[in-house]
Coordinates of C-alpha atoms in Angstrom, one line a residue:
X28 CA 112.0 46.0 147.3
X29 CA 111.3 42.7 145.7
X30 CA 114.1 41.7 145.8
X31 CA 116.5 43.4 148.3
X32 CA 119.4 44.2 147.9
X33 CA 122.1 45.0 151.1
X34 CA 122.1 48.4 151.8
X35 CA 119.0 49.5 150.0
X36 CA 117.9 52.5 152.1
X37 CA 120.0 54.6 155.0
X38 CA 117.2 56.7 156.9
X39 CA 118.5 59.0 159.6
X40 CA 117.6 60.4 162.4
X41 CA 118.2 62.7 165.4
X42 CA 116.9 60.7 168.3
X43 CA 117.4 57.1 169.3
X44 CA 113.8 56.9 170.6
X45 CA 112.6 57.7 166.7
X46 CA 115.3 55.2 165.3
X47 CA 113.8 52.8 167.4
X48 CA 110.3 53.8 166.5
X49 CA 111.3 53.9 162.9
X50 CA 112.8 50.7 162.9
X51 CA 109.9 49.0 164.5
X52 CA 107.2 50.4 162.0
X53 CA 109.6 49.3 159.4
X54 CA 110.2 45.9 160.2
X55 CA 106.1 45.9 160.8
X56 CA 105.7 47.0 157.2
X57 CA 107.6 44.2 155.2
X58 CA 106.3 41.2 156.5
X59 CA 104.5 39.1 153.7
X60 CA 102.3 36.1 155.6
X61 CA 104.3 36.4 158.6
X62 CA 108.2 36.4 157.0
X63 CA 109.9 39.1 156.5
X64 CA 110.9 39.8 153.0
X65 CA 114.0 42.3 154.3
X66 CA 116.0 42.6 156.9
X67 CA 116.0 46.0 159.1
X68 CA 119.0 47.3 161.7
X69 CA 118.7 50.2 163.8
X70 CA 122.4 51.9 164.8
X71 CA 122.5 54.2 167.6
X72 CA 124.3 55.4 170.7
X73 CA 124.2 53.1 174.0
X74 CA 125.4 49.9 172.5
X75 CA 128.3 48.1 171.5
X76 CA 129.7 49.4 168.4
X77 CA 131.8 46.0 168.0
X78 CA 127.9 44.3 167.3
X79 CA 126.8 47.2 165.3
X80 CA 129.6 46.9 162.7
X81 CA 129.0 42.8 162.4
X82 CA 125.6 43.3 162.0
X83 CA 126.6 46.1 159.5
X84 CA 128.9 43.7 157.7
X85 CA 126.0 41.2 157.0
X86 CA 124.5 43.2 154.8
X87 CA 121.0 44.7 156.4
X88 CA 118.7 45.9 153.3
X89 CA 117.5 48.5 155.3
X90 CA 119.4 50.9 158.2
X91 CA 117.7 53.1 160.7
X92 CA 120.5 55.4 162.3
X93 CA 121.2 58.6 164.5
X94 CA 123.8 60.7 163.1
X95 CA 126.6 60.2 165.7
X96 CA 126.6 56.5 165.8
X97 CA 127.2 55.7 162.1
X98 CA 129.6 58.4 161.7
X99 CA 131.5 57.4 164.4
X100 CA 131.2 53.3 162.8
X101 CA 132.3 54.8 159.6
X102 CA 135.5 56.4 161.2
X103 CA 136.3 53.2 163.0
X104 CA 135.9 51.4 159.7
X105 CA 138.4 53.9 157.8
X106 CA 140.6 53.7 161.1
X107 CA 141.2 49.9 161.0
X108 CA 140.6 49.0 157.0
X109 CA 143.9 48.3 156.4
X110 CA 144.6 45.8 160.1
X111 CA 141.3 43.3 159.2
X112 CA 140.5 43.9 162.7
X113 CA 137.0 45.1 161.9
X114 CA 134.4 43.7 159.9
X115 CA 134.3 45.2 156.3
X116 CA 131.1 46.9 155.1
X117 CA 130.3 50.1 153.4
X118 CA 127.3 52.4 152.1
X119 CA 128.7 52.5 148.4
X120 CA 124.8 50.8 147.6
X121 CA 122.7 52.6 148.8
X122 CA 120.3 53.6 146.7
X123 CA 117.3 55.7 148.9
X124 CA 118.9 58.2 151.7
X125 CA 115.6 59.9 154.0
X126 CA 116.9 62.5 156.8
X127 CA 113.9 62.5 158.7
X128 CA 113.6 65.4 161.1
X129 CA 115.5 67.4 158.5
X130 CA 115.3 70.3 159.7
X131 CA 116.8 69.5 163.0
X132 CA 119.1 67.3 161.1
X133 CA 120.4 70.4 159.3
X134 CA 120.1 72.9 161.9
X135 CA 121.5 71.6 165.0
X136 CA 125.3 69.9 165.7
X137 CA 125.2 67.3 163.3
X138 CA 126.5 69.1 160.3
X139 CA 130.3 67.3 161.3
X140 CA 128.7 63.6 161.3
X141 CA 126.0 64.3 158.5
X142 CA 129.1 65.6 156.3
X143 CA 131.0 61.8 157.2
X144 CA 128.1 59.4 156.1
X145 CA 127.3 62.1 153.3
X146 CA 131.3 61.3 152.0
X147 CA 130.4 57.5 151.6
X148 CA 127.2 57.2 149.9
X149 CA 126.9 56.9 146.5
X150 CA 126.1 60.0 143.9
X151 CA 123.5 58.3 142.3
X152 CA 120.8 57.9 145.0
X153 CA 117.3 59.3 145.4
X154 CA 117.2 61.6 148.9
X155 CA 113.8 62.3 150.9
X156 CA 113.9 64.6 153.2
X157 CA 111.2 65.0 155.5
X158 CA 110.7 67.9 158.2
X159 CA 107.5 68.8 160.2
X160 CA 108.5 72.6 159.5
X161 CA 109.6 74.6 156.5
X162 CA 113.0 75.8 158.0
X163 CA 115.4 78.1 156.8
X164 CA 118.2 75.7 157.2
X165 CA 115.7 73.1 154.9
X166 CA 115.1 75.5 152.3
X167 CA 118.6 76.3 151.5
X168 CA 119.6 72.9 151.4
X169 CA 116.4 72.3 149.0
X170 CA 117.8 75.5 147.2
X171 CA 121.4 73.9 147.3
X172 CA 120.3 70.7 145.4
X173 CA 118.0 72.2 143.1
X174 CA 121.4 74.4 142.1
X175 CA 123.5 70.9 141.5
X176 CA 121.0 69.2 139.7
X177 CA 120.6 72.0 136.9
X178 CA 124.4 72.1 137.0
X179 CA 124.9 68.6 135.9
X180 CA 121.3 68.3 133.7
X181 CA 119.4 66.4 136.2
X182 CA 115.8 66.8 137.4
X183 CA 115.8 69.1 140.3
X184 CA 114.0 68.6 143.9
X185 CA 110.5 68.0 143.8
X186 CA 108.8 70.0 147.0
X187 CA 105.7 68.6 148.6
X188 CA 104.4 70.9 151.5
X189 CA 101.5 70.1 153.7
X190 CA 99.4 71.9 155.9
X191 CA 102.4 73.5 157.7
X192 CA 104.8 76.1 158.9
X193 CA 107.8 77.7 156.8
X194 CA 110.2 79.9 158.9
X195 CA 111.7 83.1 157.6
X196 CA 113.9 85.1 159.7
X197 CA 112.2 83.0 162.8
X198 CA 108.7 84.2 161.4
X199 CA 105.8 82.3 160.3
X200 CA 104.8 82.6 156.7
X201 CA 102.2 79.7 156.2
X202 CA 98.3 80.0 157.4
X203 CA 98.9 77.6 160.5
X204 CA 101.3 76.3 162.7
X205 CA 99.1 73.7 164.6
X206 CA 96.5 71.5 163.8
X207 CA 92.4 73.1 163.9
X208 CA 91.5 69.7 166.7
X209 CA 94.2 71.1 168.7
X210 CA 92.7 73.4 171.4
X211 CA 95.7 75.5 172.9
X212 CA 96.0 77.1 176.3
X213 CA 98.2 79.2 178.7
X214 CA 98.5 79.9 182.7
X215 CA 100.3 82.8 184.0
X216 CA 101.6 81.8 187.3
X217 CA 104.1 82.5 190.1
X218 CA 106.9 80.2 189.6
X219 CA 106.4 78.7 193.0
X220 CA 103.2 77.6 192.3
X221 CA 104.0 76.0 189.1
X222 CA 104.3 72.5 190.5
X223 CA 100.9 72.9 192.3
X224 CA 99.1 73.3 189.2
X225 CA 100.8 70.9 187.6
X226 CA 99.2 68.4 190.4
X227 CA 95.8 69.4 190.2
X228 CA 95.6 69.8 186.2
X229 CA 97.3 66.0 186.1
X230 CA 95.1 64.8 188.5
X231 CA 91.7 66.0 187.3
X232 CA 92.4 65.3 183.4
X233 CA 93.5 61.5 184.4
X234 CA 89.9 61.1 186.7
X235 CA 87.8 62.7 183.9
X236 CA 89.7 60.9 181.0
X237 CA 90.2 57.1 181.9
X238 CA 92.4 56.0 178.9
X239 CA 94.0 59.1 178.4
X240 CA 97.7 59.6 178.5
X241 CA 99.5 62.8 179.2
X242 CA 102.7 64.4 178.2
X243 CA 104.7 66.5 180.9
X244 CA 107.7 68.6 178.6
X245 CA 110.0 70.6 180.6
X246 CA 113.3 72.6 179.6
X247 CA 116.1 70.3 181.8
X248 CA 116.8 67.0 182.5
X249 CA 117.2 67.8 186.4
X250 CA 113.3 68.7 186.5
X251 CA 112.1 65.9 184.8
X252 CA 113.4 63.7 188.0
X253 CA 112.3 66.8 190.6
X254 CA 109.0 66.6 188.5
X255 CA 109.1 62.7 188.3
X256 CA 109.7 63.1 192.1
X257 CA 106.5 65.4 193.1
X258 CA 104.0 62.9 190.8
X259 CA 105.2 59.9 192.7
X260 CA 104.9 61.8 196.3
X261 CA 101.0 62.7 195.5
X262 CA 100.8 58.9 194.3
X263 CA 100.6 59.8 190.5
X264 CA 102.4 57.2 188.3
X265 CA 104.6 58.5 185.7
X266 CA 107.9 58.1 184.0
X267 CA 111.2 60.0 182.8
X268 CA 112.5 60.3 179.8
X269 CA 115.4 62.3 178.8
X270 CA 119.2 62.8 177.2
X271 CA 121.5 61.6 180.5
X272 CA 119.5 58.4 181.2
X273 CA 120.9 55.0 179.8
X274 CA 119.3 53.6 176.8
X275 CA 117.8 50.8 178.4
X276 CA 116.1 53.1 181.0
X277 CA 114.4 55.5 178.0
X278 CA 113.5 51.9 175.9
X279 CA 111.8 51.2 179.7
X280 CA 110.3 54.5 180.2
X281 CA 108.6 54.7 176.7
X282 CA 107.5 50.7 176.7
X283 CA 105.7 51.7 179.8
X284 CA 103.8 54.9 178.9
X285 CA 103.2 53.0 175.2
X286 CA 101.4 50.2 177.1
X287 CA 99.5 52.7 179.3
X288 CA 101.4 51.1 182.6
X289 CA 102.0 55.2 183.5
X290 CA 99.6 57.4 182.1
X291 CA 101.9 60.3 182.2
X292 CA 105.4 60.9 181.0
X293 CA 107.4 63.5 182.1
X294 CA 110.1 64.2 179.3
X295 CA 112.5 66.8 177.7
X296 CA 112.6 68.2 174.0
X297 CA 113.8 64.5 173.4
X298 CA 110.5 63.2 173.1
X299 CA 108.6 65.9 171.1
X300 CA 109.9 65.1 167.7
X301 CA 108.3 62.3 165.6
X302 CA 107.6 60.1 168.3
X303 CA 103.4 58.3 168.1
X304 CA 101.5 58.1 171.0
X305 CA 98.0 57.5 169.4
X306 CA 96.1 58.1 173.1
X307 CA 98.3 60.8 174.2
X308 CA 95.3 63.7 174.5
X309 CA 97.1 66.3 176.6
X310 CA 100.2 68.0 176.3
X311 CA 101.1 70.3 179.3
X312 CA 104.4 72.4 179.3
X313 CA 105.9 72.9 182.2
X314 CA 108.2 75.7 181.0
X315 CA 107.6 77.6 178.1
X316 CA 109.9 76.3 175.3
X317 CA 112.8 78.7 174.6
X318 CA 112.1 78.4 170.9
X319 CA 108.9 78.8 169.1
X320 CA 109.1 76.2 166.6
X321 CA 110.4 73.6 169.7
X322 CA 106.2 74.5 171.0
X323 CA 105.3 73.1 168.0
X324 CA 106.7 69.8 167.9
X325 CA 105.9 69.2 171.2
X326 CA 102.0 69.7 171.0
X327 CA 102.4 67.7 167.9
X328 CA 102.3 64.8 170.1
X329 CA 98.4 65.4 170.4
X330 CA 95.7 65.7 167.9
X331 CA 97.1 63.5 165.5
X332 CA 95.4 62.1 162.9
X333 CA 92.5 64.0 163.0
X334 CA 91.8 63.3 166.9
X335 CA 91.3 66.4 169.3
X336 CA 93.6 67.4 171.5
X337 CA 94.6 69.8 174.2
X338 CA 97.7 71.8 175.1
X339 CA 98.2 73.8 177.8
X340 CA 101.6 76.0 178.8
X341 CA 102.6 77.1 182.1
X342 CA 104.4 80.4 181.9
X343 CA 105.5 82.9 185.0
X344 CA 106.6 86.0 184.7
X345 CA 109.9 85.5 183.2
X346 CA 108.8 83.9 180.2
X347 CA 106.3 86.2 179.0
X348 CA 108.8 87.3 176.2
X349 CA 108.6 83.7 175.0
X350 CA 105.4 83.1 175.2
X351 CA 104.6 86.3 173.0
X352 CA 107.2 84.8 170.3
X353 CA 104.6 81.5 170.5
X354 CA 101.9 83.4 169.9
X355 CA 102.7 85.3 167.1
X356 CA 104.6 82.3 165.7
X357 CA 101.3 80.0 165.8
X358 CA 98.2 82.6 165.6
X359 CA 96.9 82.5 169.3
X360 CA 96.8 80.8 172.7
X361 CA 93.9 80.8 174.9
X362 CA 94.3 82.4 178.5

């Protein structure tokens, strides 16, 4: 990147909030005595596509996007090539393509959008693809590549795993899920008395731990505002993050827990991939997570970098069955 070029680098994403973060750390990494020696654009969902596709036509060396959004752009721009009526710009330069995520990525409803931006990038490109766990839907696509590239004499995929997870059949294979600083925990409770613990674990962790931040996921966005509605009742700051709430609301909610304005953020599977919270040093689940590999990301929010941290899950009687899959998935839980 000495001397960039438009379109150097697409990196995708599944979540705004990571775009954002992405774009951010990005933008933080190429400034050379205060100027910045590229130019970085973030494209996602929740604003106006008619701004995304002028920014897109000057030429940004780097873009940060969610899958959806630039599809959709890229559609638009087919649409109307022919009228003038949109700005012209394409991804026929890229030369670096990261899915980050990937596994999610590959796994969940973006196969429709992914195959749209794949169709206009270049052949000739170097593809990172980063994934906190080992999938099944990673390793085929690893296994797919490494196919094509013997095909047509190339080198084939090089594979750099980390202490980690790698899923076969929906079964661990690799010696740990979770991190050795991370001290794991479970309740057993009647469901009507889930909120009440809740309270009390919230409250004491945030008088014992001044600077501490704390990470509330639950399963829907309806309990995120029933739970963001029992925290303010018993005077405990906090704020919401999910899926249905404009993006300026989410860009508030996570500014405000970032800056330590709320100490706690109550939140959905949104939030528990990729996202940095350096002082969050408690992850509590309200509801155990309906997959095992969906736990994993979410305690990932803690213990990072070598810090301690502590999880602990709620589970009633119901979700027993799931919280056996967790523990066979990971190793163990502490009662």
């Amino acid at each position: 990147m000495s001397e960039p070029r438009p379109f150097y680098a697409l990196i995708i994403t599944p979540t705004r909030e990571l775009a954002h973060q992405i774009g951010e750390q990005t933008a933080g990494l190429n400034l050379v005595q205060g100027k910045s020696i590229c130019t970085v654009y973030v494209v996602t969902g929740g604003q106006s596509m008619i701004r995304q596709g002028s920014d897109l036509a000057r030429g940004p060396h780097i873009v940060v996007a969610t899958p959806g959004r630039l599809a959709d752009l890229l559609r638009t721009q087919k649409s109307y090539a022919d009228s003038g009526s949109v700005p012209e710009w394409n991804l026929s330069r890229v030369k670096v393509l990261v899915l980050d995520e990937a596994d999610r990525l590959l796994e969940d409803n973006f196969g429709k959008d992914l195959a749209e931006i794949m169709s206009a990038l270049p052949q000739n490109r170097q593809t990172l693809l980063f994934s906190a766990t080992y999938s099944g839907a990673v390793k085929r696509a690893v296994e797919s590549a490494r196919a094509t590239a013997i095909a047509e004499n190339r080198n084939p995929p090089i594979i750099w795993e980390s202490k980690g997870i790698t899923e076969s059949c929906g079964l661990k294979t690799a010696s740990s899920a979770t991190v050795d600083t991370l001290s794991q925990y479970y309740l057993i409770t009647k469901p009507e008395l889930k909120d009440a613990f809740l309270v009390h674990v919230i409250d004491q962790f945030l008088n014992e731990n001044s600077h501490s931040l704390i990470i509330v996921f639950t399963n829907k966005c309806k309990w995120c505002h029933l739970l963001g509605l029992i925290m303010s009742s018993v005077g405990i700051q906090s704020a919401v993050l999910h899926s249905s709430m404009p993006q300026s609301d989410r860009i508030a909610a996570l500014t405000s827990f970032k800056s330590s304005h709320v100490r706690v953020l109550i939140a959905t599977d949104l939030a528990s991939r990729g996202l940095d919270f350096p002082t969050v040093d408690a992850i509590i689940n309200h509801n155990v997570p309906i997959r095992p590999k969906d736990y994993v990301h979410r305690v990932g929010r803690t213990a990072r970098a070598g810090k301690a941290g502590m999880a602990l899950t709620f589970a009633d009687l119901f979700e027993i069955k799931r919280l056996k899959a967790i523990q066979t998935f990971i190793g163990s839980l502490q009662v």
